[in-house]
Amino acid sequence: MKLQSYVGGRWVEGSGEGRAFIDPTTGAELGRVDATGVDGAAALAFARETGGPALAALSFAERGALLKAVADVLVANRDAYGEIARKNSGNTVRDAAIDIDGGIGTLKFYARLAQSLGDAKTIVEPGQDTLARGGNFAARHIWTTRPGAAMQINAFNFPSWGLWEKVATAIVAGVPCVAKPASATAWLSYQMVADVIAAKVLPEGALSIVCGVGKDLVGALTAFDSLAFTGSAATGEMLRSDPAVLAAAPRVNIEADSINATILGPDAAPGTAVFDLAVREVVNALSVKAGQLCTNIRRVLVPAEHAGAFADAVSAKVSSFAVGDPADESVRVGPLVDLEQRDIALKGIEALKQEADVVCGGGIPDGVVGADAKAGAFLAPTLLSCADPAGAKAVHEIEVFGPCATVMPYRSVEDAVALAARGGGSLALSVFSSDGAVAKAATVGVAPFHGRVMVVDDEVGRDHTGHPIVMPMCVHGGPGRAGGGEELGSLRGLRMHMQRTAVQGSPTLLSALADDAAEAAL
Ligand code: NAP
């Protein structure tokens, strides 16, 4: 099997040998992905010239109906996607659901949101500012669709959610998309897009896909296009500083890696509900999707007097988890996405070991269920403990993209906040505390360094959505090292694809503009 690309309104095959994508449980090749000769410039031009006008002609509600139709196609084929996720991403049933249902759920959320905006094609912000004493000259801010295309480059760990969360906001805004999945797991993105194209539920040119690294994916971006990238900080930096990107200045959004933390408040002692809730969350971090979530907990900040008990509680749970073939129902932890990622993770663990002790795991498991531990990309759930986090460096800087986290003792809440900030800007942080003053101080202290903060107390209990889980109504992205980007967040996600313009004129003109627009704060 060789994955094709859908560009210019037709499926084309790369002319090269391409790169293999594998089954990470066995290491066996499943197929090839190749976009040699696929022209990014032509793909963007077709999207702009054919998909753009077709989407721009539709109201928000009609675009919402398109997303609903896309979601329906995906729901109808859901079982096949689970199978691909198992084979190519090493996902257990639960892991696959997070990616596949996360994508479908985000499409449905934006479908409803778009439908709530009705027949409008523009948005007007609430409120009007008077600019002349006589009241005959005023200003309002309006949002209109940018006339470009969206280049959307995704990471390997969310071939469904990463694809659809980006497409959803762009389509609502009326902007056509050229998606580029990561090669290692492009099969699922390819199959989903192929089903949507075959179902003819989108206007021609609204959605294209490049499987493999095509020519000029970012080199042909113009000022009114956008580039949304999710992946490692290193690739993000390279794309952001591409001379063509710097010269054309398209909108750029970078979602990169991040050394996220969780903080247990001083009240989170063994025996309390919040302690148990935090244990549960770190156990999830060391097992769900084999730890390959960008928002995952990597550093666990625990009051010094409870650090040992916390590490023991987590270790006791994850040490009993079966690692192995995700097809086996007893397996909690599948393989990493490929052998290269496993080897990078092993290297990262070695670097962390210079500053931290191994509590459990630490390498390739001795035995795995239903597979060969070395032929597949397996890594044992690994918990480390760093006695001197203030003096350490690597634990705040190296993201081991697998089931790995480090426990760090702290002495005061200020100390914990300062340690969290050592991540240099992160996507998500959680606080487990039922002491209101601690929860508030920690939240305000870490907020400048984080895109999202989740606080769990006795009132919330188990009813939270999970530290790593991105909700479409909340913004996703983080400052600094996390890329400085922002996606989703209900209508806020449309900012990337629309232009805000301050319109100054007579109240009569402003009210005529508002007549056809949806009023909303973005
Ligand atoms: P990556 O190696 O940086 O690759 C990301 C994407 O960039 C892939 O689609 C890759 O394509 C593409 N790419 C690489 N070079 C390119 C070029 N010259 N032109 C155009 N595209 C290019 O990252 P990854 O290994 O897939 O993902 C893992 C990382 O992503 C982790 O560090 C994780 O933390 C981060 N992540 C962040 C978020 C977030 O929302 N912030 C979400 C998920 C993951 P190929 O695969 O074809 O090379």
Coordinates of C-alpha atoms and ligand atoms in Angstrom, one line a residue:
M1 CA 0.0 0.0 0.0
K2 CA 1.3 3.5 -0.9
L3 CA -0.7 6.4 0.4
Q4 CA -1.7 9.0 -2.2
S5 CA -2.2 12.7 -1.8
Y6 CA -5.5 14.5 -2.7
V7 CA -4.5 17.8 -4.3
G8 CA -5.9 19.9 -7.1
G9 CA -9.1 17.9 -6.9
R10 CA -7.6 14.5 -7.7
W11 CA -5.6 11.7 -6.1
V12 CA -1.9 11.6 -7.0
E13 CA 0.8 9.2 -6.2
G14 CA 4.3 10.3 -5.2
S15 CA 7.0 9.3 -7.7
G16 CA 9.6 8.2 -5.1
E17 CA 10.1 5.2 -3.0
G18 CA 8.7 6.9 0.1
R19 CA 9.1 6.2 3.7
A20 CA 7.8 3.0 5.4
F21 CA 5.1 3.2 8.1
I22 CA 5.0 0.3 10.4
D23 CA 3.0 -1.8 12.9
P24 CA 4.9 -0.8 16.1
T25 CA 3.8 -4.0 17.8
T26 CA 5.8 -6.1 15.5
G27 CA 8.0 -3.7 13.6
A28 CA 6.5 -5.0 10.3
E29 CA 6.1 -2.6 7.4
L30 CA 2.5 -1.8 6.6
G31 CA 3.0 0.5 3.6
R32 CA 4.7 3.5 2.2
V33 CA 4.0 7.2 2.3
D34 CA 5.5 9.4 -0.4
A35 CA 4.7 12.9 -1.8
T36 CA 7.7 13.2 -4.1
G37 CA 6.6 15.5 -6.9
V38 CA 3.5 16.6 -5.1
D39 CA 3.4 20.4 -5.6
G40 CA 2.4 22.3 -2.4
A41 CA 2.2 25.5 -4.4
A42 CA -0.4 24.1 -6.8
A43 CA -2.3 22.5 -3.9
L44 CA -2.5 25.8 -2.1
A45 CA -3.5 27.7 -5.3
F46 CA -6.3 25.2 -6.0
A47 CA -7.5 25.5 -2.4
R48 CA -7.5 29.3 -2.6
E49 CA -9.1 29.6 -6.0
T50 CA -11.6 26.8 -5.9
G51 CA -12.3 25.9 -2.3
G52 CA -12.1 29.4 -1.0
P53 CA -14.9 31.0 -3.0
A54 CA -17.1 28.0 -2.5
L55 CA -16.8 28.2 1.3
A56 CA -17.0 32.0 1.3
A57 CA -20.4 31.8 -0.5
L58 CA -21.8 29.8 2.4
S59 CA -23.2 31.2 5.7
F60 CA -21.8 30.0 9.1
A61 CA -24.8 27.7 9.5
E62 CA -24.2 26.1 6.1
R63 CA -20.5 25.6 6.9
G64 CA -21.7 24.0 10.2
A65 CA -23.8 21.6 8.2
L66 CA -20.7 20.7 6.2
L67 CA -18.9 19.8 9.4
K68 CA -21.8 17.8 10.6
A69 CA -21.8 15.8 7.3
V70 CA -18.1 15.2 7.7
A71 CA -18.6 13.9 11.2
D72 CA -21.4 11.6 10.0
V73 CA -19.1 10.1 7.4
L74 CA -16.5 9.4 10.1
V75 CA -19.0 7.9 12.5
A76 CA -20.2 5.5 9.8
N77 CA -16.6 4.3 9.3
R78 CA -15.5 4.4 12.9
D79 CA -14.7 0.7 13.3
A80 CA -12.3 0.7 10.4
Y81 CA -10.4 3.7 11.9
G82 CA -10.0 1.9 15.3
E83 CA -8.4 -1.0 13.4
I84 CA -5.9 1.3 11.6
A85 CA -5.1 3.1 14.9
R86 CA -4.3 -0.3 16.5
K87 CA -2.2 -1.5 13.6
N88 CA -0.3 1.7 12.8
S89 CA -0.3 3.7 16.1
G90 CA -0.2 0.8 18.5
N91 CA -3.4 2.1 20.1
T92 CA -5.5 0.1 22.6
V93 CA -9.3 0.5 22.1
R94 CA -9.3 3.3 24.7
D95 CA -6.3 5.1 23.1
A96 CA -7.8 5.0 19.7
A97 CA -11.1 6.4 21.0
I98 CA -9.3 9.5 22.4
D99 CA -7.9 10.3 19.0
I100 CA -10.9 9.2 16.8
D101 CA -13.8 10.3 19.0
G102 CA -11.8 13.4 20.0
G103 CA -11.7 14.4 16.3
I104 CA -15.4 13.6 15.6
G105 CA -16.5 15.3 18.8
T106 CA -14.6 18.5 17.9
L107 CA -16.2 18.5 14.4
K108 CA -19.6 18.2 16.0
F109 CA -18.9 20.9 18.5
Y110 CA -17.9 23.4 15.8
A111 CA -20.8 22.3 13.6
R112 CA -23.2 23.3 16.4
L113 CA -21.3 26.5 17.1
A114 CA -21.4 27.5 13.4
Q115 CA -25.1 26.7 13.3
S116 CA -25.6 29.0 16.2
L117 CA -24.2 31.9 14.2
G118 CA -27.1 31.5 11.7
D119 CA -27.1 33.0 8.2
A120 CA -24.3 35.5 8.7
K121 CA -20.9 35.4 7.0
T122 CA -19.3 38.0 9.1
I123 CA -19.0 38.6 12.8
V124 CA -19.4 42.0 14.6
E125 CA -18.1 42.4 18.1
P126 CA -20.5 43.7 20.7
G127 CA -20.3 47.4 21.6
Q128 CA -19.8 50.6 19.6
D129 CA -17.4 53.4 20.5
T130 CA -18.4 57.0 19.8
L131 CA -15.6 59.0 18.1
A132 CA -17.3 62.4 17.6
R133 CA -19.1 64.6 20.1
G134 CA -22.1 64.8 17.9
G135 CA -22.5 61.0 17.9
N136 CA -22.4 60.9 14.1
F137 CA -19.0 59.2 13.9
A138 CA -18.4 55.9 15.6
A139 CA -16.4 52.6 15.4
R140 CA -17.1 48.9 15.6
H141 CA -14.9 45.9 15.1
I142 CA -15.9 43.3 12.4
W143 CA -14.4 40.0 11.5
T144 CA -14.3 38.9 7.9
T145 CA -12.9 35.7 6.2
R146 CA -9.3 35.9 5.0
P147 CA -9.0 35.1 1.3
G148 CA -6.2 32.5 1.7
A149 CA -5.7 28.8 2.4
A150 CA -4.7 27.0 5.6
M151 CA -1.6 24.8 5.5
Q152 CA -2.0 22.4 8.5
I153 CA 1.0 20.2 9.4
N154 CA 0.3 17.7 12.2
A155 CA 2.2 15.5 14.6
F156 CA 2.1 11.7 14.6
N157 CA 0.4 11.2 17.9
F158 CA -3.1 12.5 16.9
P159 CA -3.7 11.6 13.2
S160 CA -7.4 12.1 13.7
W161 CA -7.9 14.8 16.4
G162 CA -5.0 16.9 15.1
L163 CA -6.4 16.8 11.6
W164 CA -10.0 17.6 12.4
E165 CA -9.5 20.2 15.2
K166 CA -7.6 22.3 12.7
V167 CA -10.0 21.7 9.8
A168 CA -13.1 22.4 11.9
T169 CA -12.1 26.0 12.8
A170 CA -10.9 26.8 9.3
I171 CA -14.1 25.5 7.6
V172 CA -16.3 27.5 10.0
A173 CA -14.3 30.6 9.1
G174 CA -14.7 29.8 5.4
V175 CA -11.1 28.9 4.7
P176 CA -10.0 25.9 2.7
C177 CA -7.4 23.5 4.2
V178 CA -4.4 21.6 2.9
A179 CA -3.6 19.0 5.6
K180 CA -0.3 17.3 6.0
P181 CA -0.3 14.4 8.5
A182 CA 3.0 13.1 10.0
S183 CA 4.3 10.3 7.8
A184 CA 4.5 7.7 10.6
T185 CA 0.7 7.6 11.2
A186 CA -0.6 9.2 8.0
W187 CA -2.7 6.1 7.1
L188 CA -5.5 7.0 9.5
S189 CA -5.6 10.7 8.3
Y190 CA -5.5 9.5 4.7
Q191 CA -8.3 7.0 5.2
M192 CA -10.6 9.5 6.9
V193 CA -10.0 12.2 4.2
A194 CA -10.5 9.5 1.5
D195 CA -13.9 8.6 3.0
V196 CA -14.9 12.2 3.2
I197 CA -13.9 13.0 -0.3
A198 CA -15.6 9.9 -1.6
A199 CA -18.8 10.9 0.2
K200 CA -18.7 14.3 -1.6
V201 CA -19.9 16.2 1.4
L202 CA -17.4 19.1 1.0
P203 CA -17.1 21.6 -1.9
E204 CA -14.2 20.8 -4.2
G205 CA -11.0 22.4 -2.9
A206 CA -12.2 22.8 0.6
L207 CA -10.0 19.9 1.9
S208 CA -6.8 18.5 0.4
I209 CA -4.2 16.2 1.9
V210 CA -0.5 15.8 1.3
C211 CA 0.8 12.4 2.5
G212 CA 4.5 12.7 2.8
V213 CA 6.7 15.8 2.6
G214 CA 5.7 17.5 -0.7
K215 CA 7.6 20.3 -2.5
D216 CA 7.0 23.8 -1.3
L217 CA 4.6 23.1 1.5
V218 CA 5.5 26.3 3.2
G219 CA 7.5 28.0 0.5
A220 CA 4.4 29.0 -1.4
L221 CA 2.4 30.5 1.5
T222 CA 1.2 34.0 0.8
A223 CA 0.3 36.8 3.2
F224 CA -3.3 35.7 3.5
D225 CA -2.6 32.0 4.0
S226 CA -1.9 30.5 7.3
L227 CA 0.4 27.8 8.7
A228 CA -0.7 25.8 11.6
F229 CA 1.9 23.4 12.8
T230 CA 1.9 20.8 15.6
G231 CA 5.0 18.8 16.4
S232 CA 8.4 19.1 18.0
A233 CA 9.8 22.5 19.0
A234 CA 12.7 22.0 16.6
T235 CA 10.6 21.5 13.5
G236 CA 8.3 24.3 14.6
E237 CA 11.3 26.7 14.8
M238 CA 12.6 25.6 11.4
L239 CA 9.2 26.2 9.7
R240 CA 8.6 29.5 11.5
S241 CA 12.0 30.8 10.4
D242 CA 11.7 29.5 6.8
P243 CA 12.8 32.6 4.7
A244 CA 9.6 32.3 2.5
V245 CA 7.4 32.3 5.7
L246 CA 9.3 35.3 7.1
A247 CA 9.0 37.1 3.8
A248 CA 5.3 36.5 3.1
A249 CA 4.2 36.7 6.8
P250 CA 1.2 34.4 6.7
R251 CA -0.5 33.8 10.0
V252 CA 1.6 31.2 11.9
N253 CA 0.4 29.1 14.8
I254 CA 2.9 26.7 16.5
E255 CA 1.9 23.9 18.9
A256 CA 5.1 22.4 20.1
D257 CA 6.3 20.1 22.8
S258 CA 6.1 21.0 26.5
I259 CA 7.2 19.7 29.9
N260 CA 3.9 20.0 31.6
A261 CA 3.5 19.6 35.3
T262 CA 1.0 18.8 38.0
I263 CA 1.1 20.2 41.5
L264 CA -0.2 18.5 44.6
G265 CA -1.1 21.1 47.3
P266 CA 0.4 20.7 50.8
D267 CA -3.1 19.4 51.8
A268 CA -2.9 16.5 49.3
A269 CA -1.6 14.0 51.9
P270 CA -1.9 10.2 51.6
G271 CA -5.4 9.2 52.5
T272 CA -7.1 12.4 51.1
A273 CA -9.3 12.3 48.1
V274 CA -7.1 14.8 46.2
F275 CA -4.0 12.6 46.7
D276 CA -5.9 9.6 45.2
L277 CA -7.2 11.7 42.3
A278 CA -3.6 12.9 41.6
V279 CA -2.3 9.3 41.7
R280 CA -5.0 8.3 39.2
E281 CA -4.1 11.1 36.9
V282 CA -0.3 10.3 36.9
V283 CA -1.1 6.6 36.4
N284 CA -3.1 7.7 33.3
A285 CA -0.1 9.8 32.2
L286 CA 2.1 6.7 32.3
S287 CA -0.3 4.4 30.4
V288 CA -2.9 6.2 28.1
K289 CA -1.6 6.4 24.5
A290 CA 1.7 5.0 25.9
G291 CA 2.3 8.5 27.2
Q292 CA 2.4 10.1 23.8
L293 CA 0.3 13.2 24.5
C294 CA 1.7 16.7 24.1
T295 CA -0.2 17.8 27.1
N296 CA 0.8 14.9 29.3
I297 CA 2.2 15.3 32.8
R298 CA 6.0 15.1 32.7
R299 CA 6.8 16.6 36.1
V300 CA 4.9 15.8 39.3
L301 CA 5.5 18.4 42.1
V302 CA 4.7 16.9 45.5
P303 CA 5.2 18.3 49.0
A304 CA 8.5 16.9 50.2
E305 CA 7.0 15.0 53.0
H306 CA 4.6 13.1 50.7
A307 CA 6.9 12.6 47.7
G308 CA 7.9 9.0 48.7
A309 CA 4.4 7.9 49.4
F310 CA 3.1 9.4 46.1
A311 CA 5.8 7.7 44.0
D312 CA 5.1 4.4 45.8
A313 CA 1.4 4.7 45.1
V314 CA 1.8 5.4 41.4
S315 CA 4.5 2.8 41.0
A316 CA 2.4 0.1 42.7
K317 CA -0.3 0.7 40.1
V318 CA 1.6 1.0 36.9
S319 CA 4.0 -1.8 37.7
S320 CA 1.1 -4.2 37.4
F321 CA 0.0 -2.9 34.0
A322 CA 0.4 -5.3 31.1
V323 CA 2.5 -3.8 28.3
G324 CA 2.2 -5.4 24.8
D325 CA 0.0 -6.0 21.8
P326 CA -2.9 -3.5 21.9
A327 CA -5.2 -6.2 20.4
D328 CA -5.0 -8.1 23.7
E329 CA -7.7 -6.9 26.0
S330 CA -5.5 -7.2 29.1
V331 CA -3.0 -4.7 27.7
R332 CA -3.0 -1.2 29.2
V333 CA 0.1 0.1 27.6
G334 CA 0.7 -0.4 23.8
P335 CA 4.0 0.4 22.0
L336 CA 5.3 3.8 21.0
V337 CA 4.7 4.8 17.5
D338 CA 7.9 3.3 16.0
L339 CA 11.4 2.1 16.9
E340 CA 12.9 5.5 16.2
Q341 CA 10.6 7.1 18.8
R342 CA 11.4 4.3 21.3
D343 CA 15.1 4.9 20.9
I344 CA 14.7 8.7 21.3
A345 CA 12.7 8.1 24.4
L346 CA 15.3 5.6 25.8
K347 CA 18.0 8.3 25.2
G348 CA 15.8 10.9 27.0
I349 CA 15.4 8.6 30.0
E350 CA 19.2 8.1 30.1
A351 CA 19.6 11.9 30.3
L352 CA 17.0 12.2 33.0
K353 CA 18.7 9.4 35.0
Q354 CA 21.7 11.8 35.4
E355 CA 19.5 13.8 37.7
A356 CA 16.8 11.4 38.9
D357 CA 16.5 7.9 40.3
V358 CA 14.3 5.2 38.7
V359 CA 11.3 4.3 40.8
C360 CA 9.9 1.9 38.2
G361 CA 10.4 1.0 34.6
G362 CA 13.3 2.8 33.0
G363 CA 13.7 0.9 29.7
I364 CA 12.4 -1.9 27.5
P365 CA 10.2 -4.2 29.5
D366 CA 11.6 -7.8 30.1
G367 CA 8.5 -9.4 28.7
V368 CA 5.4 -8.1 26.9
V369 CA 2.0 -9.6 26.2
G370 CA 1.6 -11.1 22.7
A371 CA 4.7 -9.6 21.1
D372 CA 8.5 -9.5 21.1
A373 CA 9.6 -6.8 23.5
K374 CA 12.5 -5.7 21.3
A375 CA 11.0 -6.1 17.8
G376 CA 8.1 -3.9 18.9
A377 CA 8.5 -0.3 20.1
F378 CA 7.8 -1.0 23.8
L379 CA 8.7 1.0 26.8
A380 CA 7.9 0.2 30.4
P381 CA 5.9 2.8 32.3
T382 CA 8.7 4.8 33.9
L383 CA 8.5 6.9 37.0
L384 CA 11.6 8.8 38.1
S385 CA 12.3 10.7 41.2
C386 CA 14.5 13.8 41.3
A387 CA 15.7 14.8 44.8
D388 CA 17.0 18.3 43.8
P389 CA 14.6 19.7 41.2
A390 CA 15.9 23.3 41.8
G391 CA 19.4 22.3 41.0
A392 CA 18.4 20.0 38.1
K393 CA 18.2 21.0 34.4
A394 CA 17.3 18.1 32.2
V395 CA 14.1 17.2 34.0
H396 CA 12.7 20.6 33.1
E397 CA 14.0 20.6 29.5
I398 CA 13.8 17.1 28.1
E399 CA 10.4 15.8 26.9
V400 CA 10.5 12.0 26.9
F401 CA 7.6 11.4 24.6
G402 CA 6.4 8.2 26.1
P403 CA 5.1 6.8 29.4
C404 CA 7.5 8.7 31.6
A405 CA 7.3 11.3 34.4
T406 CA 9.4 12.5 37.2
V407 CA 8.4 13.1 40.8
M408 CA 9.9 16.3 42.4
P409 CA 9.6 17.3 46.0
Y410 CA 8.9 20.9 46.9
R411 CA 8.9 22.9 50.1
S412 CA 6.5 25.8 49.6
V413 CA 3.8 26.7 47.1
E414 CA 6.0 29.5 45.8
D415 CA 8.7 26.9 45.3
A416 CA 6.3 24.7 43.3
V417 CA 5.2 27.6 41.1
A418 CA 8.8 28.5 40.4
L419 CA 9.7 24.8 39.5
A420 CA 6.6 24.6 37.2
A421 CA 7.8 27.8 35.4
R422 CA 11.2 26.1 34.7
G423 CA 9.4 24.3 31.8
G424 CA 9.8 27.6 29.9
G425 CA 6.2 27.8 28.9
S426 CA 3.9 24.8 28.8
L427 CA 0.5 23.7 27.4
A428 CA -1.2 22.4 30.5
L429 CA -0.8 22.3 34.3
S430 CA -3.0 20.7 36.9
V431 CA -3.4 21.5 40.6
F432 CA -4.7 18.9 43.1
S433 CA -5.7 20.7 46.2
S434 CA -8.8 21.3 48.3
D435 CA -7.2 24.3 50.1
G436 CA -8.8 27.2 48.2
A437 CA -6.0 29.6 49.1
V438 CA -3.4 27.2 47.8
A439 CA -5.3 26.5 44.6
K440 CA -5.8 30.2 43.9
A441 CA -2.2 31.2 44.6
A442 CA -0.9 28.3 42.5
T443 CA -3.3 29.1 39.6
V444 CA -2.4 32.7 39.4
G445 CA 1.3 32.0 39.9
V446 CA 1.5 29.5 37.0
A447 CA -1.0 31.1 34.7
P448 CA 1.5 33.3 32.8
F449 CA 3.5 30.2 31.9
H450 CA 0.6 28.0 30.8
G451 CA -2.2 27.9 28.2
R452 CA -4.5 25.9 30.4
V453 CA -4.7 25.2 34.1
M454 CA -7.0 22.4 35.6
V455 CA -7.7 22.6 39.3
V456 CA -9.1 19.5 41.0
D457 CA -10.5 19.8 44.5
D458 CA -13.1 17.8 46.5
E459 CA -15.9 19.7 44.8
V460 CA -14.7 18.6 41.3
G461 CA -13.7 15.0 42.4
R462 CA -13.6 12.6 39.5
D463 CA -15.8 14.8 37.3
H464 CA -13.0 16.5 35.5
T465 CA -12.1 15.9 31.9
G466 CA -8.5 14.9 32.5
H467 CA -5.2 16.8 32.6
P468 CA -4.1 16.1 29.0
I469 CA -7.5 16.2 27.3
V470 CA -8.1 19.3 25.1
M471 CA -11.7 20.5 25.2
P472 CA -12.8 22.4 22.1
M473 CA -14.5 25.1 24.2
C474 CA -11.2 25.9 25.9
V475 CA -8.1 27.3 24.3
H476 CA -5.3 25.0 23.5
G477 CA -1.7 26.1 23.2
G478 CA 1.0 27.5 25.5
P479 CA 3.5 30.3 25.7
G480 CA 7.3 30.1 25.2
R481 CA 8.6 26.6 24.5
A482 CA 5.1 25.3 23.9
G483 CA 5.2 27.3 20.7
G484 CA 3.3 30.5 21.7
G485 CA 0.2 29.4 19.8
E486 CA -3.5 29.2 20.6
E487 CA -6.1 26.9 18.9
L488 CA -9.8 26.1 19.6
G489 CA -11.5 27.8 22.5
S490 CA -15.0 28.0 20.9
L491 CA -15.2 31.1 18.5
R492 CA -11.6 32.2 19.6
G493 CA -10.4 29.5 17.2
L494 CA -11.7 31.5 14.2
R495 CA -9.3 34.4 14.9
M496 CA -6.6 32.5 13.0
H497 CA -8.7 32.5 9.8
M498 CA -10.5 35.9 10.0
Q499 CA -9.4 39.5 9.9
R500 CA -10.5 41.9 12.6
T501 CA -11.1 45.4 11.2
A502 CA -12.0 48.5 13.1
V503 CA -14.7 50.2 10.9
Q504 CA -15.1 53.9 11.6
G505 CA -18.1 55.6 10.1
S506 CA -21.6 56.8 10.7
P507 CA -23.9 54.9 13.1
T508 CA -26.1 54.3 10.1
L509 CA -23.4 52.5 8.2
L510 CA -22.3 50.5 11.3
S511 CA -25.8 49.4 12.0
A512 CA -26.2 48.3 8.3
L513 CA -23.0 46.2 8.7
A514 CA -24.3 44.7 11.9
D515 CA -27.6 43.8 10.3
D516 CA -26.1 41.0 8.3
A517 CA -23.5 39.9 10.8
A518 CA -23.5 37.6 13.8
E519 CA -22.8 39.4 17.0
A520 CA -20.1 37.7 19.1
A521 CA -17.0 38.4 21.1
L522 CA -14.0 36.6 19.7
Ligands
NAP1 P1 7.9 16.5 14.2 O1 8.9 15.5 13.9 O2 8.3 17.9 14.5 O3 6.9 16.5 12.9 C1 5.7 17.2 12.9 C2 5.3 17.4 11.5 O4 6.2 18.2 10.8 C3 5.2 16.1 10.7 O5 4.0 16.1 9.9 C4 6.4 16.2 9.8 O6 6.3 15.4 8.6 C5 6.4 17.6 9.5 N1 7.6 18.1 8.9 C6 8.9 17.9 9.3 N2 9.8 18.5 8.5 C7 9.0 19.3 7.6 C8 9.3 20.1 6.5 N3 10.5 20.4 6.2 N4 8.3 20.7 5.8 C9 7.0 20.4 6.2 N5 6.7 19.6 7.2 C10 7.6 19.0 7.9 O7 7.0 16.0 15.4 P2 6.3 14.6 15.6 O8 7.5 13.7 16.0 O9 5.4 14.2 14.5 O10 5.4 14.8 16.9 C11 5.8 14.7 18.2 C12 6.0 16.0 18.9 O11 4.8 16.8 18.7 C13 6.1 15.9 20.4 O12 7.2 16.6 20.8 C14 4.8 16.5 21.0 O13 5.0 17.1 22.2 C15 4.5 17.4 19.9 N6 3.0 17.6 19.9 C16 2.5 18.8 20.3 C17 1.1 19.1 20.3 C18 0.5 20.4 20.7 O14 -0.7 20.5 20.4 N7 1.2 21.3 21.2 C19 0.3 18.0 19.9 C20 0.8 16.8 19.6 C21 2.2 16.6 19.6 P3 6.9 13.9 8.4 O15 6.3 13.1 9.5 O16 6.4 13.6 7.1 O17 8.4 14.1 8.6

